[in-house]
RNA sequence: GAUCGCGUAACUCAGUGGUAGAGUGUUUCCUUGACAUGGAAGAAGUCGUUGGUUCAAGUCCAAUCGUGAUCACCA
């Protein structure tokens, strides 16, 4: 039989698309989607981290959106007016790079298209990518309020950016100035965290600088010889007795003969290198500080594209990275190169294009680090809480060492900085409304806007409230947001995202939210780990270990993928995703599917759960187990322990409901109707994790199709209810008896067969008439005798019985009626075989010549084999003795 | 260098001071009327190491070893 035509196998494909479409059409995802079960004044807000409009979803997105959807569906079913805000991010550098590559492939460039033409292409990319991404999100079964979908560059959010920029500018938190910044010759200015430092095996070049008075040479060591054109000093440690006498003297830079002074500065590490350090204030962060301290000249030696300039003599016009070899060769030729050693160090790369980043002096816009102060304080006062809690350490460490945040970017794609300059009177002002035509100070029409755009994270930082209408003016009001959104949905309740963007995004939202609205933007911050492959390796295209969420859905179903991600989402631990785990979840869906099949063998439809209608002992038992599962699931959900909640559901549904509930119901048909109701309620409990199959099975067990009934997703989430400890105790005993009987039967090789009689001894036999049929049915015994412990012992001892003794009871099976000869025969045969084996091995190992000549490994193996055989022998003999 | 994780069964991992747990794998058995993507019964653990706190430690504290991540660095 082929895969697809197999009987009794759950087929998710036909329902997923159909259900999703219905849910969305009925507006279930919207803030009033659960209106019929909404409780007064209960709101729940969570912002979707907007995916970049650069491409497709990866497995990390699947994780983060699955976890968010689980919480959102839970809260929605629990009666909260729920807003899960969707949207996408314009992702300045990343998107611009994608579009540039497209243009390159078409044989053109952004310069040829011009700014406006280029932006048209970028908008096209945005449209295509947004369609792809939201389509993929729908396949994941997630339930954000699609009608409110935003884009970080839509008109309303653009207004919010201008408004908050002005606010920050007016408050002195945004300034413009010449700073030493991180410069990518491809992407322009970067903030500190957009630079990735990577280990690099480079060289340490020792270069002679001749003293200007001709009295000799000093030797400096550098990893970047090409920067010597920008040297404006050489420094030594003032306490360095080897060299400090030279302070105040001058040296002549090789080849270009420019003279610079030897200065003393305690920044120098006397232990390292030669003790002489070349100082290049315009191209090194430390040297920049030294330069300021000593009032040195700042010589910039290459332009913003990285080409050497007039300060570099005959090397002018070369690209900075290409120039190194040439300079080294020339210095060597002229006799200035002393030696070149291998040297491991760290080199900064652009996080988007991997280009080597340069420290570079440039005039840019900055957010002052003081902007973070109140957000640091409030988070530490407990006004926001991290899950797992240890992330507050990283937050504090980073926020505490914050430097001014460079927010201007030399890009075209993004929010253009709302600052205008007057070409006539040099007036500079921020415009939060429409673009002005004249200078407000001198009325000149010769004005221009700053050509740069803002760092993407500036607008993302406003996301928790700009999407609620803050600063939007009238744009999309009543359409994408409502008047009272800020009141109802701000601060947000929860943020879920990967720990890798704690600094990029979370920290920025906290400081921008705090300063802009006076409140932290959210209460709980759940940071999940990254999805790795089954060996714990990071996924990457080059390694070929990427797991594609859509392929996975195709193979295992959306529910299986979601459940797998949830069950692996342990706080603070990487998620190692593997086919094995996905298979396990798929098997789980199949188990649920077949449980439904079983229930429907008995009756077609079942009532929704009403505890008062649960009357049979088994029904009451399963209800109590269900109530326990409700309590645990809710408890774990409330502290974002997705793995624990998922495990509880798995254990309850498979280990308790199917393995025991269904099996026991075969001995009590009257309980099946009750189990059906409990199963339907369990589908509600599981729904946030596996939305599709739960809807499907719930539907099958109820009257009517989804097309003409209310979805499971807007029904009340099961509430905690009383657990009947007494009935649990009774069934624990029943199950213990069944296991004991089965164990006993295994001893006589009748594990799977029905036997005539067995005796179970208990201390309390009050409920024996209730217990009897269950034990008989599941233990496969025609007639179970349940007796009080003290009475029967003597009778049993007088006959031949085998026994099993467990914590609370004893089971006896007579061997009189059983043909023991077969078992004894089997065991005897086994015994003989083992005897032969042991004799053979003993013979070999006692043979001196064997021990002396055989390879060590063979001897070890034989010894082990002997030990194993002896152990088995002891067991077999023990069993035979029992039958004697 | 600083900070933060992690170390528990063969593997992947839960474990919230109170008798060591799950899934997978493994051994034996079972096509038993929901399910072989299944069922039954088992075997399997010096909880990294050493100290300490406690009536009680896998759990709390200290040290140490191994391992990973993040941040910061020396030209």
Coordinates of N, CA and C (backbone and C1' of nucleotides) in Angstrom, one line a residue, chain A residues 6 8-9 221 269 272 277 286 390 393 570 572-573 576 581 584 586-587 590-591 594-595 598 601 636 641 644 654 658-659 662-663 666 739 742-743 752 780, chain B residues 3-8 12-16 19 22-24 28-30 32-43 68-75:
Chain A
X6 N -2.7 4.5 2.6 CA -2.7 3.7 3.8 C -3.9 4.1 4.6
X8 N -5.9 4.3 8.2 CA -5.5 4.7 9.6 C -4.3 5.6 9.7
X9 N -4.0 6.3 8.7 CA -2.9 7.3 8.8 C -3.5 8.7 8.6
X221 N 55.9 48.1 15.4 CA 55.3 46.9 14.9 C 53.9 47.2 14.6
X269 N 51.7 49.4 26.0 CA 52.0 48.2 26.8 C 53.4 47.9 26.5
X272 N 54.5 44.5 25.2 CA 54.1 44.0 23.8 C 55.0 44.6 22.7
X277 N 55.1 52.5 19.4 CA 53.8 52.3 18.7 C 53.6 53.4 17.8
X286 N 42.0 53.6 19.3 CA 42.9 54.0 20.4 C 43.7 55.2 20.0
X390 N 18.5 35.1 33.4 CA 19.9 35.5 33.4 C 20.3 36.5 32.3
X393 N 21.7 40.1 32.9 CA 23.1 40.3 33.1 C 23.7 40.9 31.8
X570 N 13.4 24.5 25.3 CA 13.8 24.6 26.7 C 14.4 25.9 26.9
X572 N 16.8 28.7 27.6 CA 18.3 28.8 27.8 C 19.1 27.6 27.1
X573 N 18.4 26.9 26.3 CA 19.2 25.8 25.6 C 19.0 25.8 24.1
X576 N 18.1 21.5 19.2 CA 18.7 20.6 18.2 C 17.6 19.9 17.5
X581 N 13.0 13.7 15.9 CA 12.0 14.4 16.8 C 10.8 14.7 16.0
X584 N 8.6 11.7 15.7 CA 8.0 11.5 17.0 C 6.7 12.3 17.1
X586 N 5.0 13.6 14.5 CA 4.1 13.1 13.5 C 3.4 11.8 14.0
X587 N 4.1 11.0 14.7 CA 3.5 9.8 15.2 C 2.4 10.1 16.3
X590 N -0.7 11.0 14.7 CA -1.3 9.8 14.2 C -2.0 9.0 15.3
X591 N -1.4 9.1 16.5 CA -2.0 8.5 17.7 C -3.3 9.1 18.0
X594 N -6.0 8.1 15.6 CA -6.5 6.8 15.8 C -7.3 6.7 17.1
X595 N -7.0 7.5 18.0 CA -7.8 7.5 19.3 C -9.2 7.9 18.9
X598 N -11.0 5.2 17.3 CA -11.6 4.2 18.3 C -12.8 4.7 18.9
X601 N -15.8 4.2 16.8 CA -16.3 2.8 16.6 C -17.5 2.6 17.5
X636 N 2.7 25.9 33.2 CA 3.9 26.0 32.4 C 3.8 27.1 31.4
X641 N 7.2 28.0 29.7 CA 7.9 26.8 29.6 C 7.2 25.9 28.6
X644 N 7.8 22.1 28.7 CA 7.1 21.3 29.8 C 5.6 21.2 29.5
X654 N -1.1 10.6 25.3 CA -0.6 9.2 24.9 C -0.5 8.3 26.0
X658 N -4.6 7.4 26.0 CA -4.7 6.3 25.0 C -4.2 5.0 25.7
X659 N -3.1 5.0 26.3 CA -2.5 3.7 26.9 C -3.4 3.1 28.0
X662 N -8.3 4.5 27.1 CA -8.9 3.8 26.0 C -8.9 2.3 26.2
X663 N -7.8 1.8 26.7 CA -7.7 0.3 26.9 C -8.6 -0.1 28.0
X666 N -12.3 -0.6 27.2 CA -12.8 -1.8 26.6 C -13.4 -2.8 27.6
X739 N -0.3 -4.6 35.5 CA 1.1 -4.7 35.1 C 1.7 -5.9 35.8
X742 N 0.5 -9.1 34.1 CA 1.3 -9.2 32.8 C 2.7 -9.7 33.0
X743 N 3.3 -9.1 34.1 CA 4.7 -9.5 34.4 C 4.8 -11.0 34.7
X752 N 1.3 -12.7 26.0 CA 0.3 -12.2 25.1 C -0.9 -13.1 25.0
X780 N -5.8 -10.0 30.6 CA -6.2 -11.1 29.8 C -6.2 -12.4 30.7
Chain B
rU3 P 33.5 37.8 35.8 O5' 32.2 37.8 35.0 C5' 31.3 38.9 35.0 C4' 30.2 38.7 34.0 C3' 29.5 37.4 34.0 O3' 28.5 37.4 35.1 C1' 30.1 37.8 31.8
rC4 P 28.1 36.0 35.8 O5' 27.3 35.2 34.7 C5' 26.1 35.8 34.2 C4' 25.6 35.1 33.0 C3' 25.4 33.6 33.2 O3' 24.2 33.3 33.9 C1' 26.6 33.9 31.2
rG5 P 24.0 31.9 34.6 O5' 23.5 31.0 33.4 C5' 24.2 29.9 33.1 C4' 23.7 29.4 31.7 C3' 23.8 27.9 31.6 O3' 22.5 27.3 31.9 C1' 25.1 28.9 29.9
rC6 P 22.5 26.2 33.0 O5' 23.1 25.0 32.2 C5' 22.5 24.6 30.9 C4' 23.5 23.7 30.2 C3' 24.1 22.5 31.0 O3' 23.2 21.5 31.1 C1' 25.8 23.6 29.8
rG7 P 23.2 20.5 32.3 O5' 24.5 19.6 32.1 C5' 24.6 18.7 31.0 C4' 25.9 18.0 30.9 C3' 26.2 17.0 32.0 O3' 26.8 15.8 31.4 C1' 27.9 18.7 31.9
rU8 P 25.8 14.7 31.0 O5' 24.9 14.4 32.3 C5' 25.4 13.7 33.4 C4' 24.3 12.9 34.1 C3' 23.4 12.1 33.1 O3' 24.0 10.8 32.9 C1' 22.1 13.4 34.5
rU12 P 24.3 13.3 22.7 O5' 22.8 13.8 22.6 C5' 22.3 14.2 21.4 C4' 20.8 14.6 21.5 C3' 20.6 15.5 22.7 O3' 20.9 16.9 22.3 C1' 19.0 13.8 22.8
rC13 P 21.3 17.9 23.4 O5' 20.5 17.4 24.7 C5' 19.9 18.3 25.6 C4' 18.5 17.9 26.0 C3' 18.1 18.2 27.4 O3' 17.6 19.6 27.4 C1' 17.5 16.0 26.9
rA14 P 17.6 20.4 28.7 O5' 16.1 20.0 29.1 C5' 15.9 19.5 30.4 C4' 14.5 19.2 30.6 C3' 14.1 19.4 32.1 O3' 13.6 20.7 32.3 C1' 13.5 17.2 31.4
rG15 P 14.4 21.6 33.4 O5' 14.2 20.7 34.7 C5' 12.9 20.5 35.2 C4' 13.0 19.5 36.3 C3' 14.0 19.7 37.4 O3' 13.5 20.7 38.4 C1' 14.2 17.5 36.7
rU16 P 14.6 21.7 38.9 O5' 14.0 22.2 40.3 C5' 14.3 23.5 40.8 C4' 13.2 23.9 41.7 C3' 12.5 22.8 42.5 O3' 12.1 23.4 43.8 C1' 10.9 23.7 41.0
rU19 P 11.8 11.9 46.7 O5' 12.1 10.5 47.5 C5' 13.4 10.2 48.0 C4' 13.8 8.8 47.6 C3' 14.0 8.6 46.0 O3' 15.0 7.8 45.8 C1' 12.3 7.2 46.8
rA22 P 10.4 7.1 32.7 O5' 10.3 8.1 31.5 C5' 9.1 8.9 31.4 C4' 9.2 9.9 30.3 C3' 9.6 9.2 28.9 O3' 8.5 8.7 28.3 C1' 11.0 11.1 29.3
rG23 P 8.6 7.5 27.3 O5' 9.3 8.1 26.0 C5' 8.5 9.0 25.2 C4' 9.5 9.6 24.1 C3' 10.2 8.5 23.3 O3' 9.5 8.0 22.3 C1' 11.7 10.2 24.1
rU24 P 9.7 6.5 21.8 O5' 11.1 6.6 21.1 C5' 11.3 7.3 19.9 C4' 12.8 7.4 19.6 C3' 13.6 6.1 19.5 O3' 13.4 5.5 18.3 C1' 14.8 7.6 20.8
rU28 P 16.4 -10.3 21.3 O5' 15.1 -10.7 22.2 C5' 15.2 -11.7 23.2 C4' 14.0 -11.9 23.9 C3' 12.7 -12.0 23.1 O3' 12.5 -13.3 22.6 C1' 12.3 -10.4 24.8
rC29 P 11.8 -13.6 21.2 O5' 10.3 -13.2 21.5 C5' 9.5 -14.0 22.3 C4' 8.2 -13.2 22.7 C3' 7.3 -12.9 21.6 O3' 6.6 -14.0 21.1 C1' 7.4 -11.1 23.1
rC30 P 6.1 -13.9 19.6 O5' 4.9 -12.9 19.6 C5' 3.7 -13.2 20.3 C4' 2.7 -12.0 20.3 C3' 2.2 -11.6 18.9 O3' 1.2 -12.4 18.5 C1' 2.8 -9.7 20.2
rU32 P -3.5 -9.0 15.7 O5' -4.6 -9.9 16.4 C5' -4.4 -10.7 17.5 C4' -5.2 -10.3 18.7 C3' -6.0 -9.0 18.5 O3' -7.3 -9.2 18.0 C1' -4.8 -9.0 20.6
rG33 P -8.0 -8.3 17.0 O5' -8.1 -6.9 17.9 C5' -7.6 -5.7 17.3 C4' -8.8 -4.8 17.0 C3' -9.7 -4.4 18.2 O3' -10.2 -3.1 17.8 C1' -11.0 -5.5 16.6
rA34 P -10.0 -1.9 18.7 O5' -9.3 -1.0 17.6 C5' -10.1 -0.4 16.6 C4' -9.4 0.8 16.1 C3' -7.9 0.6 15.8 O3' -7.7 0.1 14.5 C1' -8.1 2.5 17.1
rC35 P -6.4 -0.9 14.2 O5' -5.2 0.1 14.3 C5' -5.0 1.1 13.4 C4' -3.9 2.1 13.8 C3' -2.5 1.5 14.1 O3' -1.8 1.4 12.9 C1' -3.2 2.9 15.9
rA36 P -1.2 0.0 12.4 O5' 0.4 0.0 12.6 C5' 1.1 1.0 13.2 C4' 2.6 0.5 13.3 C3' 3.1 0.0 11.9 O3' 4.4 0.5 11.7 C1' 3.3 -1.6 13.6
rU37 P 4.6 1.7 10.7 O5' 4.6 3.0 11.7 C5' 5.8 3.4 12.4 C4' 5.3 4.6 13.3 C3' 4.0 4.2 14.0 O3' 4.0 4.0 15.4 C1' 3.8 6.2 12.6
rG38 P 4.5 4.4 16.5 O5' 3.5 3.8 17.5 C5' 2.1 4.0 17.3 C4' 1.3 2.7 17.6 C3' 1.6 2.0 18.9 O3' 1.1 2.6 20.0 C1' 1.4 0.4 17.1
rG39 P 1.8 2.5 21.4 O5' 1.5 1.1 21.8 C5' 0.1 0.7 22.1 C4' 0.0 -0.7 22.5 C3' 1.0 -1.2 23.6 O3' 0.5 -0.8 24.9 C1' 1.0 -2.7 21.9
rA40 P 1.5 -0.5 26.0 O5' 1.9 -2.0 26.4 C5' 1.0 -2.9 27.0 C4' 1.6 -4.2 27.3 C3' 2.8 -4.1 28.2 O3' 2.5 -4.0 29.5 C1' 3.3 -5.6 26.3
rA41 P 3.5 -3.2 30.5 O5' 4.6 -4.2 30.7 C5' 4.4 -5.4 31.4 C4' 5.6 -6.3 31.3 C3' 6.9 -5.7 31.8 O3' 7.0 -5.7 33.2 C1' 7.3 -6.8 29.7
rG42 P 7.9 -4.7 33.9 O5' 9.3 -4.9 33.2 C5' 10.4 -5.2 33.8 C4' 11.5 -5.8 33.0 C3' 12.8 -5.1 33.0 O3' 13.5 -5.5 34.2 C1' 12.4 -5.7 30.8
rA43 P 14.3 -4.3 35.0 O5' 15.7 -4.3 34.2 C5' 16.4 -5.5 34.1 C4' 17.5 -5.3 33.1 C3' 18.3 -4.0 33.3 O3' 19.3 -4.3 34.3 C1' 17.7 -4.1 31.0
rG68 P 34.0 23.8 22.4 O5' 32.8 24.8 22.6 C5' 31.6 24.5 21.9 C4' 30.4 25.3 22.4 C3' 30.5 26.8 22.2 O3' 30.2 27.1 20.8 C1' 29.8 26.4 24.4
rA69 P 30.7 28.5 20.2 O5' 29.8 29.6 20.9 C5' 28.4 29.6 20.6 C4' 27.7 30.6 21.5 C3' 28.2 32.1 21.4 O3' 27.7 32.7 20.3 C1' 27.9 31.4 23.7
rU70 P 28.5 33.9 19.6 O5' 28.3 35.1 20.7 C5' 27.0 35.7 21.0 C4' 27.1 36.6 22.2 C3' 28.1 37.7 22.1 O3' 27.6 38.8 21.4 C1' 28.3 36.6 24.2
rC71 P 28.7 39.7 20.5 O5' 29.4 40.5 21.7 C5' 28.6 41.5 22.5 C4' 29.4 41.9 23.6 C3' 30.8 42.6 23.3 O3' 30.7 43.9 22.9 C1' 31.1 41.0 25.1
rA72 P 31.7 44.5 21.9 O5' 33.1 44.5 22.8 C5' 33.3 45.5 23.8 C4' 34.5 45.3 24.6 C3' 35.8 45.3 23.9 O3' 36.2 46.6 23.6 C1' 35.8 43.4 25.3
rC73 P 36.5 47.1 22.1 O5' 38.1 47.0 21.9 C5' 38.7 45.8 21.7 C4' 39.7 45.6 22.8 C3' 41.1 45.4 22.3 O3' 41.7 46.7 22.0 C1' 40.6 43.7 23.8
rC74 P 42.2 46.9 20.5 O5' 43.8 46.7 20.5 C5' 44.4 46.3 21.7 C4' 45.8 46.1 21.4 C3' 46.2 45.0 20.5 O3' 46.2 45.3 19.1 C1' 47.4 44.8 22.5
rA75 P 46.2 44.2 18.0 O5' 47.2 44.5 16.8 C5' 48.5 45.1 17.1 C4' 48.4 46.6 17.1 C3' 49.2 47.2 16.0 O3' 48.4 48.1 15.2 C1' 49.8 48.0 18.1

